Structure formats: structure tokens, C-alpha cells
Amino acid sequence: MIKLTDILTELDQETAYSFKKGEVQYDEIDGSLLAVDYSFNTPQNKYKATLYSGENLPQDKIFALSFGIDKGTFNALDTSQMTGEGNVRVMIKTLADIIESFLKDHKTEVKRVDVEGTNEKRRRVYKALFPKYLSPSIMSKIKIL
């Protein structure tokens, strides 16, 4: 007999897609961290996540997460399209793991990561799931906009 608690436990143990750290960019003038790229593949698409500080002052150490379908080197990320893959928990778990890796690798260079949903639905998903997959100490450095 299947128990509801077994099903809920299984849902909580989502596995993330494996990801690769890509290009790391530093400011040529002061050497501050500007951006770090990560990529991962799902069965249907290739995705890119970038943590970027370019809109903020380097001394603020605030990074924005951009995430979307990677359309290739010379094309902008498609950040507004919903994935439509039916795997939102795995996607958010992957993004959470990327943020955790970013903060671990660049802890002295980062005070906060801003995660902005491109629409209200994404904001609600981020607010509901990121706290589930990130420890309170890491969540204290995340601002969901």
C-alpha cells in the first residue's frame, strides 16, 4: 500500500539537472566580478543562467539572475517563455543549485542575488519553491522581486 507521506517525501527529493559553469567575467578596470554563466540541458531545451552585476555598482556586490532558453551565442536569452516542459520543480531545484554554487565560489564578491520573475506566475513559483530548495542562510542573500 502506498502511503501519502512516501509520495510527499519523494516529491521533496527532486534531483536537479546537472549544470556546467561557463564564462566568468571580471571588470577590466577594478577587477570586480561582473558575471558568471551556467548552462544545463533538459530533454527538450538548452538553458542558460547568468548572474550579472552590470546594472549595479561593483561595490554593491548585487547580482541579478537571468534564466532562459539559450538560443545560441549571438542571440539574447529567451527569459519570458514558460518552459512548458512540466518539470518546474526540477528547473527551480537546478536554479537553486546554481545559486548555491555561485555563492560558494564567489562568497566574498556577492552580498545579494536578485531573482526577478518575468511575470506574476514565475514570481509566485520562485517565492514558493526557492525557500524549499535553499537553506535559510542562502535565502537570506536572495531577494525575489
mmCIF file of N, CA and C in Angstrom:
data_model
loop_
_atom_site.group_PDB
_atom_site.id
_atom_site.type_symbol
_atom_site.label_atom_id
_atom_site.label_comp_id
_atom_site.label_asym_id
_atom_site.label_seq_id
_atom_site.Cartn_x
_atom_site.Cartn_y
_atom_site.Cartn_z
ATOM 1 N N MET A 1 0.839 -1.181 0.000
ATOM 2 C CA MET A 1 0.000 0.000 0.000
ATOM 3 C C MET A 1 0.884 1.244 0.000
ATOM 4 N N ILE A 2 0.592 2.176 -0.887
ATOM 5 C CA ILE A 2 1.352 3.421 -0.993
ATOM 6 C C ILE A 2 0.822 4.414 0.026
ATOM 7 N N LYS A 3 1.739 5.009 0.767
ATOM 8 C CA LYS A 3 1.368 5.999 1.769
ATOM 9 C C LYS A 3 1.590 7.403 1.214
ATOM 10 N N LEU A 4 0.709 8.302 1.585
ATOM 11 C CA LEU A 4 0.814 9.684 1.145
ATOM 12 C C LEU A 4 2.138 10.295 1.579
ATOM 13 N N THR A 5 2.603 9.989 2.778
ATOM 14 C CA THR A 5 3.877 10.549 3.249
ATOM 15 C C THR A 5 5.041 10.092 2.385
ATOM 16 N N ASP A 6 4.974 8.859 1.853
ATOM 17 C CA ASP A 6 6.031 8.379 0.961
ATOM 18 C C ASP A 6 6.053 9.175 -0.342
ATOM 19 N N ILE A 7 4.878 9.490 -0.860
ATOM 20 C CA ILE A 7 4.775 10.268 -2.088
ATOM 21 C C ILE A 7 5.305 11.676 -1.865
ATOM 22 N N LEU A 8 4.921 12.307 -0.752
ATOM 23 C CA LEU A 8 5.379 13.664 -0.457
ATOM 24 C C LEU A 8 6.887 13.702 -0.243
ATOM 25 N N THR A 9 7.429 12.694 0.416
ATOM 26 C CA THR A 9 8.873 12.627 0.621
ATOM 27 C C THR A 9 9.582 12.511 -0.719
ATOM 28 N N GLU A 10 9.038 11.693 -1.609
ATOM 29 C CA GLU A 10 9.626 11.528 -2.927
ATOM 30 C C GLU A 10 9.602 12.844 -3.704
ATOM 31 N N LEU A 11 8.515 13.589 -3.617
ATOM 32 C CA LEU A 11 8.423 14.873 -4.301
ATOM 33 C C LEU A 11 9.441 15.866 -3.760
ATOM 34 N N ASP A 12 9.729 15.798 -2.471
ATOM 35 C CA ASP A 12 10.680 16.721 -1.857
ATOM 36 C C ASP A 12 12.120 16.418 -2.257
ATOM 37 N N GLN A 13 12.369 15.249 -2.779
ATOM 38 C CA GLN A 13 13.730 14.853 -3.117
ATOM 39 C C GLN A 13 13.982 14.985 -4.615
ATOM 40 N N GLU A 14 13.591 16.123 -5.163
ATOM 41 C CA GLU A 14 13.792 16.389 -6.577
ATOM 42 C C GLU A 14 15.285 16.379 -6.883
ATOM 43 N N THR A 15 15.619 15.847 -8.004
ATOM 44 C CA THR A 15 17.004 15.925 -8.435
ATOM 45 C C THR A 15 17.098 16.999 -9.508
ATOM 46 N N ALA A 16 18.156 17.745 -9.443
ATOM 47 C CA ALA A 16 18.370 18.832 -10.394
ATOM 48 C C ALA A 16 19.050 18.298 -11.651
ATOM 49 N N TYR A 17 18.926 19.056 -12.729
ATOM 50 C CA TYR A 17 19.712 18.759 -13.913
ATOM 51 C C TYR A 17 21.157 19.105 -13.600
ATOM 52 N N SER A 18 22.080 18.369 -14.186
ATOM 53 C CA SER A 18 23.482 18.733 -13.980
ATOM 54 C C SER A 18 23.765 19.997 -14.794
ATOM 55 N N PHE A 19 24.606 20.832 -14.255
ATOM 56 C CA PHE A 19 24.913 22.105 -14.914
ATOM 57 C C PHE A 19 26.410 22.292 -15.003
ATOM 58 N N LYS A 20 26.810 23.169 -15.913
ATOM 59 C CA LYS A 20 28.222 23.486 -16.099
ATOM 60 C C LYS A 20 28.426 24.975 -15.891
ATOM 61 N N LYS A 21 29.489 25.296 -15.202
ATOM 62 C CA LYS A 21 29.874 26.696 -15.056
ATOM 63 C C LYS A 21 30.604 27.098 -16.322
ATOM 64 N N GLY A 22 30.205 28.227 -16.870
ATOM 65 C CA GLY A 22 30.814 28.705 -18.106
ATOM 66 C C GLY A 22 31.718 29.886 -17.854
ATOM 67 N N GLU A 23 31.550 30.888 -18.669
ATOM 68 C CA GLU A 23 32.408 32.067 -18.630
ATOM 69 C C GLU A 23 32.230 32.869 -17.341
ATOM 70 N N VAL A 24 33.347 33.327 -16.804
ATOM 71 C CA VAL A 24 33.364 34.223 -15.649
ATOM 72 C C VAL A 24 33.990 35.529 -16.138
ATOM 73 N N GLN A 25 33.270 36.636 -15.937
ATOM 74 C CA GLN A 25 33.745 37.927 -16.430
ATOM 75 C C GLN A 25 34.073 38.855 -15.261
ATOM 76 N N TYR A 26 35.223 39.518 -15.367
ATOM 77 C CA TYR A 26 35.655 40.496 -14.375
ATOM 78 C C TYR A 26 35.808 41.853 -15.043
ATOM 79 N N ASP A 27 35.596 42.901 -14.273
ATOM 80 C CA ASP A 27 35.774 44.263 -14.762
ATOM 81 C C ASP A 27 37.254 44.501 -15.042
ATOM 82 N N GLU A 28 37.542 45.050 -16.213
ATOM 83 C CA GLU A 28 38.935 45.294 -16.599
ATOM 84 C C GLU A 28 39.577 46.400 -15.778
ATOM 85 N N ILE A 29 38.777 47.305 -15.244
ATOM 86 C CA ILE A 29 39.326 48.450 -14.519
ATOM 87 C C ILE A 29 39.635 48.106 -13.066
ATOM 88 N N ASP A 30 38.633 47.604 -12.345
ATOM 89 C CA ASP A 30 38.854 47.354 -10.914
ATOM 90 C C ASP A 30 38.908 45.876 -10.535
ATOM 91 N N GLY A 31 38.726 44.971 -11.487
ATOM 92 C CA GLY A 31 38.829 43.544 -11.222
ATOM 93 C C GLY A 31 37.637 42.938 -10.503
ATOM 94 N N SER A 32 36.559 43.710 -10.345
ATOM 95 C CA SER A 32 35.382 43.181 -9.649
ATOM 96 C C SER A 32 34.637 42.182 -10.540
ATOM 97 N N LEU A 33 33.958 41.256 -9.902
ATOM 98 C CA LEU A 33 33.189 40.238 -10.610
ATOM 99 C C LEU A 33 32.002 40.879 -11.308
ATOM 100 N N LEU A 34 31.839 40.603 -12.599
ATOM 101 C CA LEU A 34 30.727 41.154 -13.371
ATOM 102 C C LEU A 34 29.639 40.121 -13.638
ATOM 103 N N ALA A 35 30.040 38.932 -14.081
ATOM 104 C CA ALA A 35 29.033 37.950 -14.482
ATOM 105 C C ALA A 35 29.611 36.544 -14.477
ATOM 106 N N VAL A 36 28.726 35.587 -14.226
ATOM 107 C CA VAL A 36 29.081 34.182 -14.311
ATOM 108 C C VAL A 36 27.941 33.479 -15.046
ATOM 109 N N ASP A 37 28.302 32.688 -16.042
ATOM 110 C CA ASP A 37 27.320 31.936 -16.826
ATOM 111 C C ASP A 37 27.309 30.473 -16.396
ATOM 112 N N TYR A 38 26.125 29.893 -16.436
ATOM 113 C CA TYR A 38 25.931 28.463 -16.188
ATOM 114 C C TYR A 38 25.013 27.942 -17.285
ATOM 115 N N SER A 39 25.160 26.679 -17.630
ATOM 116 C CA SER A 39 24.264 26.089 -18.622
ATOM 117 C C SER A 39 23.851 24.696 -18.188
ATOM 118 N N PHE A 40 22.665 24.305 -18.650
ATOM 119 C CA PHE A 40 22.178 22.946 -18.417
ATOM 120 C C PHE A 40 21.194 22.576 -19.506
ATOM 121 N N ASN A 41 21.051 21.284 -19.694
ATOM 122 C CA ASN A 41 20.150 20.770 -20.723
ATOM 123 C C ASN A 41 19.033 19.971 -20.077
ATOM 124 N N THR A 42 17.855 20.098 -20.674
ATOM 125 C CA THR A 42 16.720 19.248 -20.332
ATOM 126 C C THR A 42 16.497 18.357 -21.558
ATOM 127 N N PRO A 43 15.585 17.419 -21.475
ATOM 128 C CA PRO A 43 15.318 16.612 -22.675
ATOM 129 C C PRO A 43 14.851 17.443 -23.877
ATOM 130 N N GLN A 44 14.286 18.633 -23.622
ATOM 131 C CA GLN A 44 13.719 19.413 -24.720
ATOM 132 C C GLN A 44 14.507 20.662 -25.106
ATOM 133 N N ASN A 45 15.280 21.233 -24.188
ATOM 134 C CA ASN A 45 15.923 22.519 -24.455
ATOM 135 C C ASN A 45 17.285 22.628 -23.794
ATOM 136 N N LYS A 46 18.021 23.638 -24.248
ATOM 137 C CA LYS A 46 19.269 24.035 -23.609
ATOM 138 C C LYS A 46 19.001 25.364 -22.908
ATOM 139 N N TYR A 47 19.405 25.468 -21.644
ATOM 140 C CA TYR A 47 19.144 26.663 -20.858
ATOM 141 C C TYR A 47 20.444 27.307 -20.415
ATOM 142 N N LYS A 48 20.335 28.598 -20.165
ATOM 143 C CA LYS A 48 21.465 29.359 -19.650
ATOM 144 C C LYS A 48 20.977 30.192 -18.471
ATOM 145 N N ALA A 49 21.770 30.212 -17.437
ATOM 146 C CA ALA A 49 21.517 31.070 -16.278
ATOM 147 C C ALA A 49 22.750 31.948 -16.107
ATOM 148 N N THR A 50 22.519 33.246 -15.995
ATOM 149 C CA THR A 50 23.615 34.193 -15.818
ATOM 150 C C THR A 50 23.368 34.999 -14.562
ATOM 151 N N LEU A 51 24.377 35.117 -13.744
ATOM 152 C CA LEU A 51 24.342 36.001 -12.579
ATOM 153 C C LEU A 51 25.210 37.189 -12.946
ATOM 154 N N TYR A 52 24.584 38.373 -12.983
ATOM 155 C CA TYR A 52 25.188 39.547 -13.580
ATOM 156 C C TYR A 52 25.077 40.747 -12.649
ATOM 157 N N SER A 53 26.175 41.475 -12.477
ATOM 158 C CA SER A 53 26.160 42.654 -11.600
ATOM 159 C C SER A 53 26.225 43.960 -12.380
ATOM 160 N N GLY A 54 26.200 43.888 -13.673
ATOM 161 C CA GLY A 54 26.431 45.051 -14.523
ATOM 162 C C GLY A 54 25.514 46.227 -14.320
ATOM 163 N N GLU A 55 24.299 46.010 -13.855
ATOM 164 C CA GLU A 55 23.367 47.119 -13.643
ATOM 165 C C GLU A 55 23.596 47.800 -12.296
ATOM 166 N N ASN A 56 24.415 47.211 -11.461
ATOM 167 C CA ASN A 56 24.674 47.736 -10.116
ATOM 168 C C ASN A 56 26.111 48.226 -10.012
ATOM 169 N N LEU A 57 26.379 48.974 -8.997
ATOM 170 C CA LEU A 57 27.750 49.401 -8.741
ATOM 171 C C LEU A 57 28.553 48.212 -8.218
ATOM 172 N N PRO A 58 29.811 48.057 -8.661
ATOM 173 C CA PRO A 58 30.604 46.909 -8.224
ATOM 174 C C PRO A 58 30.707 46.779 -6.703
ATOM 175 N N GLN A 59 30.787 47.906 -6.009
ATOM 176 C CA GLN A 59 30.921 47.847 -4.551
ATOM 177 C C GLN A 59 29.641 47.357 -3.868
ATOM 178 N N ASP A 60 28.503 47.416 -4.571
ATOM 179 C CA ASP A 60 27.249 46.916 -4.002
ATOM 180 C C ASP A 60 27.221 45.393 -3.934
ATOM 181 N N LYS A 61 27.937 44.740 -4.839
ATOM 182 C CA LYS A 61 28.024 43.279 -4.900
ATOM 183 C C LYS A 61 26.643 42.627 -5.008
ATOM 184 N N ILE A 62 25.759 43.249 -5.796
ATOM 185 C CA ILE A 62 24.410 42.731 -6.022
ATOM 186 C C ILE A 62 24.350 42.176 -7.441
ATOM 187 N N PHE A 63 23.879 40.946 -7.559
ATOM 188 C CA PHE A 63 23.796 40.263 -8.847
ATOM 189 C C PHE A 63 22.348 39.945 -9.164
ATOM 190 N N ALA A 64 22.028 39.987 -10.444
ATOM 191 C CA ALA A 64 20.687 39.626 -10.911
ATOM 192 C C ALA A 64 20.786 38.290 -11.640
ATOM 193 N N LEU A 65 19.809 37.420 -11.389
ATOM 194 C CA LEU A 65 19.739 36.137 -12.083
ATOM 195 C C LEU A 65 18.908 36.302 -13.348
ATOM 196 N N SER A 66 19.481 35.945 -14.488
ATOM 197 C CA SER A 66 18.749 35.855 -15.749
ATOM 198 C C SER A 66 18.741 34.386 -16.136
ATOM 199 N N PHE A 67 17.588 33.910 -16.558
ATOM 200 C CA PHE A 67 17.445 32.497 -16.869
ATOM 201 C C PHE A 67 16.523 32.342 -18.058
ATOM 202 N N GLY A 68 16.905 31.499 -18.982
ATOM 203 C CA GLY A 68 16.035 31.262 -20.119
ATOM 204 C C GLY A 68 16.628 30.284 -21.105
ATOM 205 N N ILE A 69 15.888 30.085 -22.176
ATOM 206 C CA ILE A 69 16.328 29.181 -23.228
ATOM 207 C C ILE A 69 17.496 29.822 -23.963
ATOM 208 N N ASP A 70 18.551 29.061 -24.123
ATOM 209 C CA ASP A 70 19.748 29.536 -24.802
ATOM 210 C C ASP A 70 19.555 29.355 -26.298
ATOM 211 N N LYS A 71 19.442 30.458 -27.013
ATOM 212 C CA LYS A 71 19.205 30.433 -28.457
ATOM 213 C C LYS A 71 20.506 30.548 -29.257
ATOM 214 N N GLY A 72 21.645 30.454 -28.563
ATOM 215 C CA GLY A 72 22.928 30.497 -29.260
ATOM 216 C C GLY A 72 23.728 31.729 -28.911
ATOM 217 N N THR A 73 24.974 31.716 -29.328
ATOM 218 C CA THR A 73 25.949 32.737 -28.956
ATOM 219 C C THR A 73 25.525 34.155 -29.301
ATOM 220 N N PHE A 74 24.964 34.372 -30.454
ATOM 221 C CA PHE A 74 24.667 35.729 -30.893
ATOM 222 C C PHE A 74 23.219 36.136 -30.664
ATOM 223 N N ASN A 75 22.496 35.370 -29.893
ATOM 224 C CA ASN A 75 21.097 35.661 -29.613
ATOM 225 C C ASN A 75 20.892 35.891 -28.122
ATOM 226 N N ALA A 76 19.949 36.761 -27.802
ATOM 227 C CA ALA A 76 19.622 37.029 -26.396
ATOM 228 C C ALA A 76 18.879 35.843 -25.804
ATOM 229 N N LEU A 77 18.986 35.696 -24.494
ATOM 230 C CA LEU A 77 18.234 34.647 -23.802
ATOM 231 C C LEU A 77 16.743 34.907 -23.934
ATOM 232 N N ASP A 78 15.994 33.867 -24.097
ATOM 233 C CA ASP A 78 14.537 33.981 -24.099
ATOM 234 C C ASP A 78 14.072 33.798 -22.657
ATOM 235 N N THR A 79 13.979 34.898 -21.922
ATOM 236 C CA THR A 79 13.649 34.826 -20.494
ATOM 237 C C THR A 79 12.161 34.889 -20.209
ATOM 238 N N SER A 80 11.357 35.156 -21.209
ATOM 239 C CA SER A 80 9.929 35.318 -20.956
ATOM 240 C C SER A 80 9.114 34.068 -21.278
ATOM 241 N N GLN A 81 9.643 33.184 -22.088
ATOM 242 C CA GLN A 81 8.906 31.973 -22.466
ATOM 243 C C GLN A 81 8.824 31.009 -21.284
ATOM 244 N N MET A 82 7.630 30.522 -21.003
ATOM 245 C CA MET A 82 7.477 29.490 -19.999
ATOM 246 C C MET A 82 8.016 28.197 -20.602
ATOM 247 N N THR A 83 8.670 27.375 -19.797
ATOM 248 C CA THR A 83 9.326 26.195 -20.346
ATOM 249 C C THR A 83 8.331 25.220 -20.958
ATOM 250 N N GLY A 84 7.187 25.046 -20.327
ATOM 251 C CA GLY A 84 6.181 24.143 -20.861
ATOM 252 C C GLY A 84 6.608 22.688 -20.843
ATOM 253 N N GLU A 85 7.633 22.374 -20.067
ATOM 254 C CA GLU A 85 8.153 21.011 -20.027
ATOM 255 C C GLU A 85 7.526 20.174 -18.910
ATOM 256 N N GLY A 86 6.751 20.804 -18.037
ATOM 257 C CA GLY A 86 6.108 20.056 -16.959
ATOM 258 C C GLY A 86 7.061 19.620 -15.863
ATOM 259 N N ASN A 87 8.160 20.320 -15.702
ATOM 260 C CA ASN A 87 9.171 19.937 -14.714
ATOM 261 C C ASN A 87 9.623 21.135 -13.881
ATOM 262 N N VAL A 88 8.690 21.961 -13.484
ATOM 263 C CA VAL A 88 9.025 23.212 -12.806
ATOM 264 C C VAL A 88 9.857 22.979 -11.547
ATOM 265 N N ARG A 89 9.556 21.941 -10.785
ATOM 266 C CA ARG A 89 10.324 21.680 -9.558
ATOM 267 C C ARG A 89 11.784 21.357 -9.870
ATOM 268 N N VAL A 90 12.021 20.580 -10.892
ATOM 269 C CA VAL A 90 13.393 20.223 -11.260
ATOM 270 C C VAL A 90 14.120 21.463 -11.781
ATOM 271 N N MET A 91 13.426 22.296 -12.541
ATOM 272 C CA MET A 91 14.041 23.530 -13.046
ATOM 273 C C MET A 91 14.441 24.450 -11.894
ATOM 274 N N ILE A 92 13.529 24.660 -10.950
ATOM 275 C CA ILE A 92 13.828 25.547 -9.821
ATOM 276 C C ILE A 92 14.919 24.939 -8.935
ATOM 277 N N LYS A 93 14.906 23.635 -8.753
ATOM 278 C CA LYS A 93 15.961 22.965 -7.979
ATOM 279 C C LYS A 93 17.306 23.186 -8.666
ATOM 280 N N THR A 94 17.325 23.120 -9.990
ATOM 281 C CA THR A 94 18.564 23.362 -10.737
ATOM 282 C C THR A 94 19.034 24.800 -10.544
ATOM 283 N N LEU A 95 18.117 25.755 -10.647
ATOM 284 C CA LEU A 95 18.486 27.160 -10.430
ATOM 285 C C LEU A 95 18.969 27.380 -8.999
ATOM 286 N N ALA A 96 18.329 26.727 -8.043
ATOM 287 C CA ALA A 96 18.758 26.832 -6.639
ATOM 288 C C ALA A 96 20.175 26.293 -6.480
ATOM 289 N N ASP A 97 20.461 25.165 -7.113
ATOM 290 C CA ASP A 97 21.809 24.598 -7.039
ATOM 291 C C ASP A 97 22.837 25.515 -7.700
ATOM 292 N N ILE A 98 22.444 26.164 -8.790
ATOM 293 C CA ILE A 98 23.339 27.111 -9.459
ATOM 294 C C ILE A 98 23.626 28.300 -8.542
ATOM 295 N N ILE A 99 22.597 28.842 -7.920
ATOM 296 C CA ILE A 99 22.786 29.970 -6.999
ATOM 297 C C ILE A 99 23.683 29.552 -5.834
ATOM 298 N N GLU A 100 23.453 28.372 -5.301
ATOM 299 C CA GLU A 100 24.266 27.875 -4.189
ATOM 300 C C GLU A 100 25.731 27.738 -4.615
ATOM 301 N N SER A 101 25.971 27.198 -5.791
ATOM 302 C CA SER A 101 27.335 27.054 -6.300
ATOM 303 C C SER A 101 27.983 28.428 -6.516
ATOM 304 N N PHE A 102 27.232 29.347 -7.084
ATOM 305 C CA PHE A 102 27.712 30.713 -7.318
ATOM 306 C C PHE A 102 28.125 31.372 -6.002
ATOM 307 N N LEU A 103 27.267 31.274 -4.992
ATOM 308 C CA LEU A 103 27.577 31.899 -3.706
ATOM 309 C C LEU A 103 28.768 31.222 -3.031
ATOM 310 N N LYS A 104 28.889 29.931 -3.188
ATOM 311 C CA LYS A 104 30.027 29.208 -2.603
ATOM 312 C C LYS A 104 31.334 29.628 -3.282
ATOM 313 N N ASP A 105 31.309 29.702 -4.612
ATOM 314 C CA ASP A 105 32.526 30.027 -5.365
ATOM 315 C C ASP A 105 32.932 31.499 -5.261
ATOM 316 N N HIS A 106 31.956 32.377 -5.012
ATOM 317 C CA HIS A 106 32.228 33.822 -5.044
ATOM 318 C C HIS A 106 31.728 34.525 -3.786
ATOM 319 N N LYS A 107 31.794 33.850 -2.658
ATOM 320 C CA LYS A 107 31.168 34.359 -1.422
ATOM 321 C C LYS A 107 31.627 35.749 -1.009
ATOM 322 N N THR A 108 32.888 36.072 -1.207
ATOM 323 C CA THR A 108 33.363 37.397 -0.786
ATOM 324 C C THR A 108 32.994 38.483 -1.796
ATOM 325 N N GLU A 109 32.572 38.076 -2.978
ATOM 326 C CA GLU A 109 32.268 39.031 -4.039
ATOM 327 C C GLU A 109 30.768 39.287 -4.200
ATOM 328 N N VAL A 110 29.954 38.631 -3.364
ATOM 329 C CA VAL A 110 28.496 38.715 -3.522
ATOM 330 C C VAL A 110 27.828 38.991 -2.185
ATOM 331 N N LYS A 111 26.993 40.034 -2.158
ATOM 332 C CA LYS A 111 26.169 40.310 -0.969
ATOM 333 C C LYS A 111 24.751 39.794 -1.165
ATOM 334 N N ARG A 112 24.243 39.918 -2.417
ATOM 335 C CA ARG A 112 22.840 39.554 -2.652
ATOM 336 C C ARG A 112 22.638 39.138 -4.104
ATOM 337 N N VAL A 113 21.661 38.247 -4.290
ATOM 338 C CA VAL A 113 21.234 37.854 -5.631
ATOM 339 C C VAL A 113 19.761 38.224 -5.764
ATOM 340 N N ASP A 114 19.454 39.027 -6.771
ATOM 341 C CA ASP A 114 18.071 39.404 -7.061
ATOM 342 C C ASP A 114 17.509 38.442 -8.103
ATOM 343 N N VAL A 115 16.359 37.874 -7.783
ATOM 344 C CA VAL A 115 15.682 36.956 -8.698
ATOM 345 C C VAL A 115 14.351 37.595 -9.058
ATOM 346 N N GLU A 116 14.245 38.015 -10.307
ATOM 347 C CA GLU A 116 13.031 38.705 -10.741
ATOM 348 C C GLU A 116 12.255 37.813 -11.699
ATOM 349 N N GLY A 117 11.017 37.533 -11.335
ATOM 350 C CA GLY A 117 10.152 36.788 -12.237
ATOM 351 C C GLY A 117 9.724 37.676 -13.390
ATOM 352 N N THR A 118 9.684 37.130 -14.589
ATOM 353 C CA THR A 118 9.290 37.925 -15.747
ATOM 354 C C THR A 118 7.786 38.150 -15.798
ATOM 355 N N ASN A 119 7.058 37.432 -14.948
ATOM 356 C CA ASN A 119 5.612 37.644 -14.820
ATOM 357 C C ASN A 119 5.178 37.196 -13.430
ATOM 358 N N GLU A 120 3.936 37.447 -13.091
ATOM 359 C CA GLU A 120 3.446 37.137 -11.743
ATOM 360 C C GLU A 120 3.487 35.636 -11.442
ATOM 361 N N LYS A 121 3.201 34.820 -12.425
ATOM 362 C CA LYS A 121 3.227 33.369 -12.218
ATOM 363 C C LYS A 121 4.629 32.905 -11.820
ATOM 364 N N ARG A 122 5.638 33.382 -12.529
ATOM 365 C CA ARG A 122 7.015 32.999 -12.184
ATOM 366 C C ARG A 122 7.391 33.511 -10.800
ATOM 367 N N ARG A 123 6.995 34.724 -10.457
ATOM 368 C CA ARG A 123 7.302 35.259 -9.120
ATOM 369 C C ARG A 123 6.718 34.359 -8.033
ATOM 370 N N ARG A 124 5.487 33.933 -8.224
ATOM 371 C CA ARG A 124 4.849 33.052 -7.235
ATOM 372 C C ARG A 124 5.581 31.717 -7.135
ATOM 373 N N VAL A 125 5.989 31.178 -8.277
ATOM 374 C CA VAL A 125 6.730 29.914 -8.273
ATOM 375 C C VAL A 125 8.056 30.096 -7.548
ATOM 376 N N TYR A 126 8.780 31.177 -7.858
ATOM 377 C CA TYR A 126 10.063 31.434 -7.195
ATOM 378 C C TYR A 126 9.881 31.573 -5.684
ATOM 379 N N LYS A 127 8.870 32.343 -5.279
ATOM 380 C CA LYS A 127 8.639 32.559 -3.846
ATOM 381 C C LYS A 127 8.245 31.272 -3.122
ATOM 382 N N ALA A 128 7.543 30.387 -3.813
ATOM 383 C CA ALA A 128 7.112 29.134 -3.196
ATOM 384 C C ALA A 128 8.226 28.089 -3.158
ATOM 385 N N LEU A 129 9.032 28.005 -4.201
ATOM 386 C CA LEU A 129 9.972 26.886 -4.307
ATOM 387 C C LEU A 129 11.410 27.190 -3.898
ATOM 388 N N PHE A 130 11.902 28.402 -4.120
ATOM 389 C CA PHE A 130 13.284 28.662 -3.725
ATOM 390 C C PHE A 130 13.515 28.404 -2.231
ATOM 391 N N PRO A 131 12.628 28.849 -1.342
ATOM 392 C CA PRO A 131 12.856 28.551 0.078
ATOM 393 C C PRO A 131 12.850 27.049 0.390
ATOM 394 N N LYS A 132 12.214 26.286 -0.448
ATOM 395 C CA LYS A 132 12.161 24.837 -0.261
ATOM 396 C C LYS A 132 13.514 24.191 -0.593
ATOM 397 N N TYR A 133 14.227 24.773 -1.554
ATOM 398 C CA TYR A 133 15.470 24.172 -2.040
ATOM 399 C C TYR A 133 16.745 24.865 -1.572
ATOM 400 N N LEU A 134 16.614 26.011 -0.924
ATOM 401 C CA LEU A 134 17.788 26.726 -0.433
ATOM 402 C C LEU A 134 17.731 26.853 1.084
ATOM 403 N N SER A 135 18.861 26.715 1.715
ATOM 404 C CA SER A 135 18.922 26.843 3.175
ATOM 405 C C SER A 135 18.587 28.270 3.581
ATOM 406 N N PRO A 136 18.149 28.468 4.822
ATOM 407 C CA PRO A 136 17.851 29.831 5.292
ATOM 408 C C PRO A 136 19.046 30.781 5.173
ATOM 409 N N SER A 137 20.246 30.283 5.379
ATOM 410 C CA SER A 137 21.423 31.161 5.271
ATOM 411 C C SER A 137 21.625 31.648 3.829
ATOM 412 N N ILE A 138 21.325 30.806 2.864
ATOM 413 C CA ILE A 138 21.430 31.234 1.473
ATOM 414 C C ILE A 138 20.224 32.100 1.099
ATOM 415 N N MET A 139 19.033 31.714 1.551
ATOM 416 C CA MET A 139 17.840 32.518 1.259
ATOM 417 C C MET A 139 17.969 33.935 1.793
ATOM 418 N N SER A 140 18.736 34.115 2.842
ATOM 419 C CA SER A 140 18.924 35.474 3.391
ATOM 420 C C SER A 140 19.666 36.380 2.411
ATOM 421 N N LYS A 141 20.326 35.785 1.411
ATOM 422 C CA LYS A 141 21.035 36.558 0.398
ATOM 423 C C LYS A 141 20.269 36.657 -0.925
ATOM 424 N N ILE A 142 19.034 36.138 -0.920
ATOM 425 C CA ILE A 142 18.207 36.145 -2.124
ATOM 426 C C ILE A 142 17.064 37.132 -1.933
ATOM 427 N N LYS A 143 16.843 37.940 -2.952
ATOM 428 C CA LYS A 143 15.692 38.852 -2.948
ATOM 429 C C LYS A 143 14.862 38.525 -4.179
ATOM 430 N N ILE A 144 13.633 38.063 -3.946
ATOM 431 C CA ILE A 144 12.740 37.739 -5.055
ATOM 432 C C ILE A 144 11.881 38.954 -5.354
ATOM 433 N N LEU A 145 11.992 39.465 -6.566
ATOM 434 C CA LEU A 145 11.302 40.688 -6.972
ATOM 435 C C LEU A 145 10.089 40.359 -7.818
#
